[in-house]
Structure formats: C-alpha cells, structure tokens
C-alpha cells in the first residue's frame, strides 16, 4: 500500500482500455465523495494528479500495475491518498481499505515524548 500526503484530484488522467469503477467504502458510491474509491481490475498504466496543501496540482506517475484500489481520506484538516495494488479481489481490496489506518492519521496530534 502506498500513501501520499495529498488529496486525489479526481480529474486525473488514466491511460488504459477501461475506466475505473467507482465503488463505495461506506455509504453510497457518489463520485468525489470521501467514502468513494476507484477500482482498476486489470493491469494498467496510471497517472494521477494530487493536490498539495496549497491546492496546487502535481502528477504522480506509476509503472504498469495490476489490480489497484485508489482512495483518499481526511486526516485532521489535511487529506491523504492511498493506493492498494496487487489484491485481485475487489471485495478483499475494499475490506483492506476499510480497515487501513493511515500512519499519518496515527501520528497526527500525538506526541512521541
């Protein structure tokens, strides 16, 4: 699983034969909602845009990858984007995403003293 300290810009470009499937991690699968993920079931080349804390867009390019679930979640006043690759079952990938706790979220506001 990869984590990026940035929000996902949902207008990103995907190069491949198929569009991703919008799926729900909680409520309903509404494009752009915080509980929505993108499921890429087959190998693909993915290039997605992230937004830094100032709202500036930058591109994160990846190699050709297998099945991938891509989603964002709030962490305090910021947002992180997570990417899970290599889990062939959409159902299992969603279970992992729902149970994943961001290392950023675990450490935000916590003192290590």
mmCIF file of C-alpha atoms in Angstrom:
data_model
loop_
_atom_site.group_PDB
_atom_site.id
_atom_site.type_symbol
_atom_site.label_atom_id
_atom_site.label_comp_id
_atom_site.label_asym_id
_atom_site.label_seq_id
_atom_site.Cartn_x
_atom_site.Cartn_y
_atom_site.Cartn_z
ATOM 1 C CA UNK A 1 0.000 0.000 0.000
ATOM 2 C CA UNK A 2 1.268 3.450 -0.932
ATOM 3 C CA UNK A 3 0.305 6.637 0.872
ATOM 4 C CA UNK A 4 0.632 10.182 -0.424
ATOM 5 C CA UNK A 5 0.282 13.228 1.835
ATOM 6 C CA UNK A 6 -2.032 14.886 -0.666
ATOM 7 C CA UNK A 7 -5.609 14.756 -1.835
ATOM 8 C CA UNK A 8 -6.585 12.993 -5.037
ATOM 9 C CA UNK A 9 -7.623 15.259 -7.883
ATOM 10 C CA UNK A 10 -10.474 13.259 -9.405
ATOM 11 C CA UNK A 11 -9.923 14.797 -12.821
ATOM 12 C CA UNK A 12 -6.736 12.745 -13.178
ATOM 13 C CA UNK A 13 -5.863 11.001 -16.431
ATOM 14 C CA UNK A 14 -5.896 7.241 -16.778
ATOM 15 C CA UNK A 15 -4.304 5.528 -19.737
ATOM 16 C CA UNK A 16 -5.812 2.143 -20.441
ATOM 17 C CA UNK A 17 -8.595 0.210 -22.071
ATOM 18 C CA UNK A 18 -11.049 0.549 -19.219
ATOM 19 C CA UNK A 19 -12.302 3.324 -16.992
ATOM 20 C CA UNK A 20 -12.125 2.675 -13.249
ATOM 21 C CA UNK A 21 -15.198 1.560 -11.342
ATOM 22 C CA UNK A 22 -16.473 3.965 -8.674
ATOM 23 C CA UNK A 23 -17.164 1.942 -5.535
ATOM 24 C CA UNK A 24 -18.257 2.777 -2.020
ATOM 25 C CA UNK A 25 -16.164 2.354 1.105
ATOM 26 C CA UNK A 26 -19.077 3.234 3.335
ATOM 27 C CA UNK A 27 -22.296 4.826 2.169
ATOM 28 C CA UNK A 28 -23.166 5.264 -1.470
ATOM 29 C CA UNK A 29 -20.713 5.399 -4.352
ATOM 30 C CA UNK A 30 -21.007 9.056 -5.326
ATOM 31 C CA UNK A 31 -18.184 10.364 -7.489
ATOM 32 C CA UNK A 32 -15.993 12.656 -5.433
ATOM 33 C CA UNK A 33 -17.416 11.776 -2.017
ATOM 34 C CA UNK A 34 -14.980 10.954 0.785
ATOM 35 C CA UNK A 35 -16.110 7.328 1.042
ATOM 36 C CA UNK A 36 -15.625 6.608 -2.663
ATOM 37 C CA UNK A 37 -12.766 4.626 -4.154
ATOM 38 C CA UNK A 38 -11.664 3.867 -7.690
ATOM 39 C CA UNK A 39 -11.180 0.203 -8.634
ATOM 40 C CA UNK A 40 -8.898 -0.736 -11.547
ATOM 41 C CA UNK A 41 -9.375 -4.506 -12.031
ATOM 42 C CA UNK A 42 -6.763 -5.158 -14.750
ATOM 43 C CA UNK A 43 -3.151 -4.181 -15.471
ATOM 44 C CA UNK A 44 -2.962 -0.530 -16.442
ATOM 45 C CA UNK A 45 -0.713 2.485 -16.679
ATOM 46 C CA UNK A 46 -1.912 5.039 -14.195
ATOM 47 C CA UNK A 47 -1.077 8.708 -13.974
ATOM 48 C CA UNK A 48 -2.984 10.620 -11.335
ATOM 49 C CA UNK A 49 -2.956 14.184 -10.127
ATOM 50 C CA UNK A 50 -2.524 15.058 -6.471
ATOM 51 C CA UNK A 51 -3.213 18.347 -4.720
ATOM 52 C CA UNK A 52 -0.720 19.730 -2.219
ATOM 53 C CA UNK A 53 -1.738 21.633 0.920
ATOM 54 C CA UNK A 54 -1.982 24.857 -1.111
ATOM 55 C CA UNK A 55 -4.263 23.241 -3.701
ATOM 56 C CA UNK A 56 -1.565 23.127 -6.379
ATOM 57 C CA UNK A 57 -1.726 20.140 -8.696
ATOM 58 C CA UNK A 58 1.204 17.824 -9.332
ATOM 59 C CA UNK A 59 1.400 14.488 -11.136
ATOM 60 C CA UNK A 60 2.378 11.183 -9.635
ATOM 61 C CA UNK A 61 3.160 8.668 -12.375
ATOM 62 C CA UNK A 62 3.321 4.955 -11.732
ATOM 63 C CA UNK A 63 4.556 1.979 -13.685
ATOM 64 C CA UNK A 64 2.164 -0.512 -15.216
ATOM 65 C CA UNK A 65 0.415 -2.112 -12.276
ATOM 66 C CA UNK A 66 -2.085 -4.852 -11.545
ATOM 67 C CA UNK A 67 -5.447 -4.574 -9.827
ATOM 68 C CA UNK A 68 -5.497 -1.327 -7.844
ATOM 69 C CA UNK A 69 -7.807 0.434 -5.399
ATOM 70 C CA UNK A 70 -7.260 4.193 -5.088
ATOM 71 C CA UNK A 71 -8.957 6.379 -2.437
ATOM 72 C CA UNK A 72 -8.495 9.444 -0.232
ATOM 73 C CA UNK A 73 -9.371 10.095 3.382
ATOM 74 C CA UNK A 74 -9.276 13.118 5.650
ATOM 75 C CA UNK A 75 -6.560 13.317 8.307
ATOM 76 C CA UNK A 76 -7.194 16.274 10.558
ATOM 77 C CA UNK A 77 -7.519 19.284 8.276
ATOM 78 C CA UNK A 78 -5.462 17.600 5.525
ATOM 79 C CA UNK A 79 -6.087 14.683 3.205
ATOM 80 C CA UNK A 80 -4.087 11.582 2.259
ATOM 81 C CA UNK A 81 -4.438 9.398 -0.816
ATOM 82 C CA UNK A 82 -3.913 5.669 -0.523
ATOM 83 C CA UNK A 83 -3.194 3.154 -3.264
ATOM 84 C CA UNK A 84 -3.508 -0.606 -2.779
ATOM 85 C CA UNK A 85 -2.075 -2.711 -5.592
ATOM 86 C CA UNK A 86 -1.990 -6.436 -6.228
ATOM 87 C CA UNK A 87 -5.146 -7.640 -4.484
ATOM 88 C CA UNK A 88 -7.096 -9.411 -7.244
ATOM 89 C CA UNK A 89 -10.440 -9.493 -5.404
ATOM 90 C CA UNK A 90 -12.349 -6.198 -5.330
ATOM 91 C CA UNK A 91 -14.173 -7.321 -2.185
ATOM 92 C CA UNK A 92 -10.933 -8.097 -0.363
ATOM 93 C CA UNK A 93 -9.369 -4.812 -1.509
ATOM 94 C CA UNK A 94 -12.374 -2.909 -0.106
ATOM 95 C CA UNK A 95 -12.074 -4.803 3.212
ATOM 96 C CA UNK A 96 -8.403 -3.833 3.436
ATOM 97 C CA UNK A 97 -9.184 -0.196 2.589
ATOM 98 C CA UNK A 98 -11.907 -0.010 5.242
ATOM 99 C CA UNK A 99 -9.559 -1.423 7.880
ATOM 100 C CA UNK A 100 -6.485 0.589 6.870
ATOM 101 C CA UNK A 101 -5.316 3.224 9.303
ATOM 102 C CA UNK A 102 -3.068 5.830 7.812
ATOM 103 C CA UNK A 103 0.340 6.164 9.522
ATOM 104 C CA UNK A 104 -0.174 9.927 9.174
ATOM 105 C CA UNK A 105 -3.511 9.631 10.990
ATOM 106 C CA UNK A 106 -1.966 7.535 13.772
ATOM 107 C CA UNK A 107 0.709 10.145 14.390
ATOM 108 C CA UNK A 108 -1.164 13.383 13.850
ATOM 109 C CA UNK A 109 -1.556 15.289 17.052
ATOM 110 C CA UNK A 110 0.233 12.617 19.052
ATOM 111 C CA UNK A 111 3.416 13.332 20.910
ATOM 112 C CA UNK A 112 6.211 10.768 20.952
ATOM 113 C CA UNK A 113 7.643 12.094 24.236
#
